[in-house]
Coordinates of C-alpha atoms and ligand atoms in Angstrom, one line a residue:
M141 CA -0.3 10.6 9.6
Q142 CA 0.5 11.6 6.3
Q143 CA 4.1 11.3 6.9
N144 CA 3.9 7.6 7.6
S145 CA 1.2 6.3 4.6
T146 CA 2.1 4.2 1.6
H147 CA 1.2 6.5 -1.0
L148 CA -0.4 4.7 -4.2
V149 CA -0.9 6.7 -7.7
L150 CA -3.1 5.4 -10.4
G151 CA -2.6 7.0 -14.1
A152 CA 0.6 7.7 -12.9
S153 CA 2.1 7.8 -16.8
G154 CA -0.3 10.0 -17.1
Q155 CA -0.9 14.7 -17.5
I156 CA -1.4 15.1 -13.4
G157 CA -0.3 11.9 -12.6
S158 CA 3.5 11.8 -13.3
V159 CA 4.3 15.0 -12.0
L160 CA 2.3 14.1 -8.9
T161 CA 4.8 10.8 -8.2
T162 CA 7.1 13.0 -8.5
E163 CA 6.6 15.3 -6.5
L164 CA 4.6 12.8 -3.6
R165 CA 8.8 11.0 -3.5
K166 CA 10.8 14.3 -3.0
K167 CA 8.2 14.8 0.1
Y168 CA 7.7 11.3 1.3
G169 CA 10.7 9.3 -0.4
S170 CA 11.1 7.2 -2.9
S171 CA 10.1 3.7 -1.3
A172 CA 6.2 5.4 0.6
V173 CA 5.3 6.5 -2.9
I174 CA 4.8 3.4 -5.7
A175 CA 3.6 4.0 -9.7
S176 CA 1.1 2.8 -11.2
D177 CA -0.6 3.0 -14.7
I178 CA -1.6 0.3 -17.6
K179 CA 1.2 1.8 -19.3
A180 CA 4.6 0.9 -19.2
P181 CA 6.2 4.2 -17.7
K182 CA 8.8 6.0 -19.8
K183 CA 12.3 4.6 -18.7
E184 CA 13.7 8.0 -16.7
S185 CA 10.5 8.0 -14.4
S186 CA 10.8 4.2 -13.9
Q187 CA 13.8 4.1 -12.6
M188 CA 13.2 6.8 -10.0
G189 CA 11.2 4.0 -7.9
L190 CA 8.7 1.2 -7.8
F191 CA 6.5 0.9 -10.8
V192 CA 3.7 -1.4 -10.7
Q193 CA 1.7 -2.1 -14.4
I194 CA -2.1 -3.0 -13.2
D195 CA -5.6 -2.5 -14.6
A196 CA -7.6 -0.1 -12.1
T197 CA -10.5 -1.5 -13.2
S198 CA -9.3 -4.3 -12.2
Y199 CA -10.3 -4.3 -8.2
D200 CA -8.7 -7.5 -7.7
A201 CA -5.6 -6.0 -9.2
L202 CA -6.1 -3.2 -6.8
L203 CA -6.9 -5.2 -3.7
N204 CA -3.7 -7.1 -4.0
V205 CA -1.2 -3.9 -5.1
V206 CA -3.3 -2.5 -2.1
K207 CA -2.2 -6.4 0.1
S208 CA 1.2 -6.5 -1.0
Y209 CA 2.7 -3.2 -0.3
N210 CA 0.6 -1.8 3.0
V211 CA -1.2 0.7 1.1
S212 CA -3.0 3.4 2.8
T213 CA -3.5 6.6 0.7
V214 CA -4.8 5.8 -2.4
Y215 CA -4.5 8.6 -5.6
L216 CA -6.6 7.8 -8.3
M217 CA -5.5 9.8 -11.3
A218 CA -6.7 8.0 -14.5
A219 CA -9.4 9.1 -16.3
M220 CA -10.6 9.7 -19.5
L221 CA -10.3 13.6 -21.1
S222 CA -13.7 15.2 -22.1
A223 CA -12.5 14.9 -25.9
T224 CA -11.5 11.8 -25.8
A225 CA -14.5 11.0 -23.7
E226 CA -16.8 12.0 -26.1
N227 CA -15.5 10.2 -28.7
H228 CA -16.2 6.9 -26.4
P229 CA -18.9 7.3 -24.7
S230 CA -19.0 3.5 -22.9
K231 CA -15.4 3.1 -22.5
A232 CA -15.2 6.3 -20.5
W233 CA -18.6 6.0 -18.3
D234 CA -16.9 2.8 -17.8
L235 CA -13.5 3.8 -16.7
N236 CA -13.6 6.4 -15.1
M237 CA -16.9 5.2 -12.8
S238 CA -16.1 1.3 -11.7
S239 CA -11.7 2.4 -11.4
L240 CA -13.4 5.3 -8.6
F241 CA -16.1 2.3 -7.0
N242 CA -12.9 -0.2 -6.6
V243 CA -11.6 2.3 -5.2
L244 CA -13.9 3.5 -2.5
N245 CA -14.6 -0.1 -2.5
L246 CA -10.6 -0.3 -0.9
A247 CA -11.8 2.0 1.8
K248 CA -15.3 0.3 2.5
D249 CA -13.4 -2.4 3.0
G250 CA -11.1 -1.2 4.8
F251 CA -7.7 -2.1 3.0
I252 CA -6.8 2.0 2.5
K253 CA -7.1 4.9 5.2
H254 CA -8.1 7.7 2.2
V255 CA -8.6 8.3 -1.2
F256 CA -7.6 11.6 -3.4
W257 CA -9.8 11.8 -6.5
P258 CA -10.4 14.6 -9.3
S259 CA -13.0 16.3 -10.1
S260 CA -13.5 19.0 -12.7
I261 CA -14.6 21.5 -14.4
A262 CA -16.8 19.6 -16.8
V263 CA -19.6 19.4 -14.2
F264 CA -20.5 22.7 -14.6
G265 CA -23.2 22.7 -17.4
P266 CA -25.1 25.5 -20.6
S267 CA -27.4 26.2 -17.8
S268 CA -24.4 26.7 -14.7
P269 CA -23.0 30.9 -13.8
K270 CA -20.1 31.2 -16.5
I271 CA -18.7 33.9 -13.8
N272 CA -17.1 32.9 -10.8
V273 CA -19.2 29.9 -10.5
P274 CA -20.0 29.3 -6.8
Q275 CA -19.4 26.1 -5.4
L276 CA -23.1 24.8 -4.9
T277 CA -24.9 25.1 -8.2
I278 CA -26.8 24.4 -10.7
M279 CA -25.0 21.7 -12.5
E280 CA -26.4 19.9 -15.8
P281 CA -23.5 19.0 -17.8
T282 CA -23.3 17.6 -21.2
T283 CA -20.1 15.8 -22.2
V284 CA -20.4 11.6 -21.1
Y285 CA -16.8 12.6 -18.9
G286 CA -18.5 16.1 -17.0
I287 CA -21.3 13.3 -16.1
S288 CA -19.0 10.9 -14.9
K289 CA -17.0 14.1 -12.7
L290 CA -20.4 14.8 -11.1
S291 CA -21.6 11.0 -11.1
G292 CA -18.3 10.7 -9.3
E293 CA -18.3 13.7 -6.8
R294 CA -21.9 12.3 -5.1
W295 CA -20.7 8.5 -5.0
C296 CA -17.7 10.2 -2.4
A297 CA -20.0 12.3 -0.7
Y298 CA -22.2 9.2 -0.7
Y299 CA -19.0 7.2 1.0
N300 CA -18.5 9.7 3.1
K301 CA -21.5 10.2 4.9
K302 CA -22.7 6.5 5.0
Y303 CA -19.1 4.2 5.3
G304 CA -17.3 7.7 7.1
I305 CA -14.6 7.4 4.0
D306 CA -12.1 10.0 3.6
V307 CA -12.8 11.0 0.4
R308 CA -11.4 14.2 -1.4
S309 CA -11.5 15.7 -4.2
L310 CA -10.3 18.5 -6.5
R311 CA -12.7 20.5 -8.9
F312 CA -10.0 20.9 -11.4
P313 CA -9.0 23.4 -14.2
G314 CA -7.7 23.2 -17.2
L315 CA -3.9 22.6 -16.0
I316 CA -0.8 23.9 -17.5
G317 CA 2.6 21.7 -17.1
W318 CA 6.0 21.3 -19.0
Q319 CA 6.6 18.1 -17.1
S320 CA 3.8 16.2 -18.8
S321 CA 2.0 15.8 -22.3
P322 CA -1.8 16.7 -22.1
G323 CA -4.0 13.9 -23.1
G324 CA -7.4 14.6 -24.9
G325 CA -8.7 17.2 -22.9
T326 CA -10.7 20.6 -24.6
T327 CA -8.2 22.9 -22.3
D328 CA -4.9 21.1 -23.4
Y329 CA -4.6 23.8 -25.7
A330 CA -3.4 25.8 -23.8
V331 CA -0.3 23.1 -23.0
D332 CA 0.4 22.2 -27.2
I333 CA 0.5 26.4 -27.8
F334 CA 3.1 26.8 -25.7
H335 CA 5.7 23.4 -27.7
K336 CA 4.9 25.2 -31.1
A337 CA 5.4 28.5 -29.6
V338 CA 9.4 27.0 -27.7
A339 CA 9.7 24.8 -31.8
H340 CA 9.1 28.3 -33.3
Q341 CA 6.3 26.6 -35.3
P342 CA 2.9 28.3 -36.1
F343 CA -0.2 27.1 -33.9
E344 CA -3.3 26.2 -34.9
C345 CA -6.2 26.8 -32.2
F346 CA -9.0 24.5 -31.9
L347 CA -10.8 26.9 -29.6
A348 CA -12.1 30.0 -31.2
K349 CA -9.8 33.5 -29.9
N350 CA -12.1 34.6 -27.7
T351 CA -13.3 31.8 -25.4
A352 CA -12.4 32.1 -22.1
L353 CA -11.9 29.1 -19.3
P354 CA -10.6 28.6 -15.8
M355 CA -6.4 26.8 -15.5
M356 CA -3.7 27.4 -13.8
Y357 CA -0.5 25.9 -13.8
M358 CA 0.7 22.2 -12.7
D359 CA 2.9 23.3 -10.2
D360 CA -0.5 24.6 -8.2
A361 CA -2.5 21.9 -9.1
I362 CA 0.1 19.4 -7.4
R363 CA 0.4 21.5 -4.7
A364 CA -3.4 21.4 -4.2
V365 CA -2.8 18.2 -3.2
I366 CA -0.7 17.4 -1.6
E367 CA -2.6 20.2 1.0
L368 CA -5.7 18.8 0.8
M369 CA -4.2 15.6 2.0
E370 CA -2.8 17.1 5.1
S371 CA -5.5 19.4 6.4
D372 CA -7.0 17.8 9.6
S373 CA -9.6 15.6 8.2
K374 CA -12.4 18.5 10.3
K375 CA -11.1 21.5 8.0
I376 CA -12.7 19.4 5.1
K377 CA -16.1 20.0 5.2
V378 CA -17.2 19.9 1.1
R379 CA -16.9 16.1 0.7
S380 CA -18.2 15.8 -2.8
S381 CA -15.4 18.2 -4.6
Y382 CA -13.8 21.6 -3.9
N383 CA -14.1 24.6 -6.9
L384 CA -10.3 25.5 -6.8
G385 CA -9.3 28.7 -9.3
A386 CA -6.1 30.8 -9.8
L387 CA -6.3 31.7 -13.7
S388 CA -9.0 32.7 -16.6
F389 CA -8.0 33.4 -19.9
T390 CA -8.5 33.1 -23.0
P391 CA -6.5 31.8 -26.5
K392 CA -5.9 35.2 -27.5
T393 CA -4.7 36.7 -24.5
L394 CA -2.3 33.4 -24.1
Y395 CA -1.2 33.6 -27.8
Q396 CA -0.1 37.6 -26.4
S397 CA 1.9 37.2 -23.9
L398 CA 3.9 35.2 -25.6
L399 CA 4.3 37.2 -28.0
P400 CA 7.5 39.5 -25.6
L401 CA 9.1 36.0 -25.9
F402 CA 8.2 35.3 -29.2
P403 CA 7.9 37.9 -31.9
N404 CA 7.2 35.9 -34.5
F405 CA 4.7 33.4 -32.7
E406 CA 1.9 32.7 -35.1
I407 CA -1.4 31.7 -34.8
N408 CA -4.4 30.8 -36.4
Y409 CA -8.1 29.9 -35.0
A410 CA -10.1 26.4 -36.4
P411 CA -12.5 26.1 -33.8
D412 CA -13.8 22.0 -34.0
F413 CA -16.0 20.4 -31.9
R414 CA -14.3 20.7 -28.6
Q415 CA -15.5 24.6 -28.6
E416 CA -19.0 24.0 -28.3
I417 CA -17.5 21.4 -25.1
A418 CA -15.6 24.9 -24.0
E419 CA -18.7 27.2 -24.1
S420 CA -20.9 24.9 -22.1
W421 CA -18.9 25.3 -18.9
P422 CA -17.5 28.3 -16.5
Q423 CA -14.9 31.3 -17.0
S424 CA -13.8 31.4 -13.7
I425 CA -14.0 29.9 -10.3
D426 CA -15.6 31.1 -7.5
D427 CA -13.5 28.7 -5.1
S428 CA -14.2 31.0 -1.9
S429 CA -15.0 26.9 -0.1
A430 CA -11.2 26.2 -0.5
R431 CA -9.1 28.5 0.7
N432 CA -11.9 29.5 3.8
D433 CA -11.9 25.3 4.9
W434 CA -8.2 24.0 4.0
G435 CA -6.2 27.9 3.5
W436 CA -5.8 27.4 -1.0
Q437 CA -3.7 30.4 -2.8
P438 CA -2.8 29.9 -5.8
Q439 CA 1.0 31.2 -6.9
F440 CA 1.8 31.7 -10.6
D441 CA -0.1 34.4 -12.6
L442 CA -0.1 34.8 -15.5
K443 CA 2.5 36.8 -16.5
L444 CA 4.4 34.1 -13.7
M445 CA 3.4 30.6 -15.4
V446 CA 4.7 32.5 -18.8
E447 CA 7.5 32.6 -17.7
D448 CA 8.8 29.5 -16.2
M449 CA 6.4 27.6 -18.9
C450 CA 9.0 28.4 -21.0
S451 CA 12.2 28.6 -19.9
N452 CA 11.8 24.7 -18.6
L453 CA 10.2 23.7 -22.2
R454 CA 13.5 25.5 -23.3
N455 CA 16.2 23.7 -20.8
K456 CA 14.7 20.1 -21.6
Ligands
LIG728 N1 -8.4 19.7 -18.3 C1 -9.4 19.0 -18.5 C2 -9.9 18.3 -19.9 O1 -10.2 19.4 -20.8 C3 -11.2 19.6 -17.5 O2 -11.4 19.1 -16.3 O3 -11.3 17.6 -20.1

């Protein structure tokens, strides 16, 4: 089914979207994947395939691209992340929700067939269990980002039930990759720390040293998207969003795992407003629904991730 589709990635210049676009092009061919973002792409990525500059909050702009290129699958990766959203609440709500409604409505109106939309661990809140948070549990998010993701999940489930829309979603933990820069997330210290270590500079961490959060290597995250989207529709029993787990560590553990490679690396901890956001989130994830329904299995443990990140950043 996916092999003959044209895929459109919205937010293709962002942290996940840029890596996803590259992987989809490897898999389905350059001409089958259209990259799109509100920002113009970096030169290298624009040379790899078609790019259209559009604003995902405009239904008409989206419809135009979908019709022009006969798009059947949309990956909506455009969003404002947790820390930035706290500073721009209504803008974040607007972007995160109107882009989702646009894409869901394109499916409802019969213009596209399949939708991927990422949710997040931010859907959980202080009253959710901290350890191995289950798929179904109390969810009272306290961030703008979390509220938009939880609302979005309910709308995805609604469009699936009411209109039969094939929308699929994953609750991403913090994502760590060497290919792209992060943008405004609470988990992003875990990307920045690698850049400082490789540049032989000290690192100031905006979270306290013992703040454990669920995390995942970008390669695993992208593979999860592709595997979820390629699964037989009958296997996808959760139409809100799947818990997805891989790693769980604190800033201190990550720092210690870098020391063997960078013995002189220094860290100091200066928690800011993001500490409270991190403390409202779970520390680890029970992803048994994803494992049982469509065979999810992470491949990167902390050691493998650290080695792969460092060697790729050194070569970059
Ligand atoms: N990485 C995201 C953030 O920190 C969580 O989904 O905002």
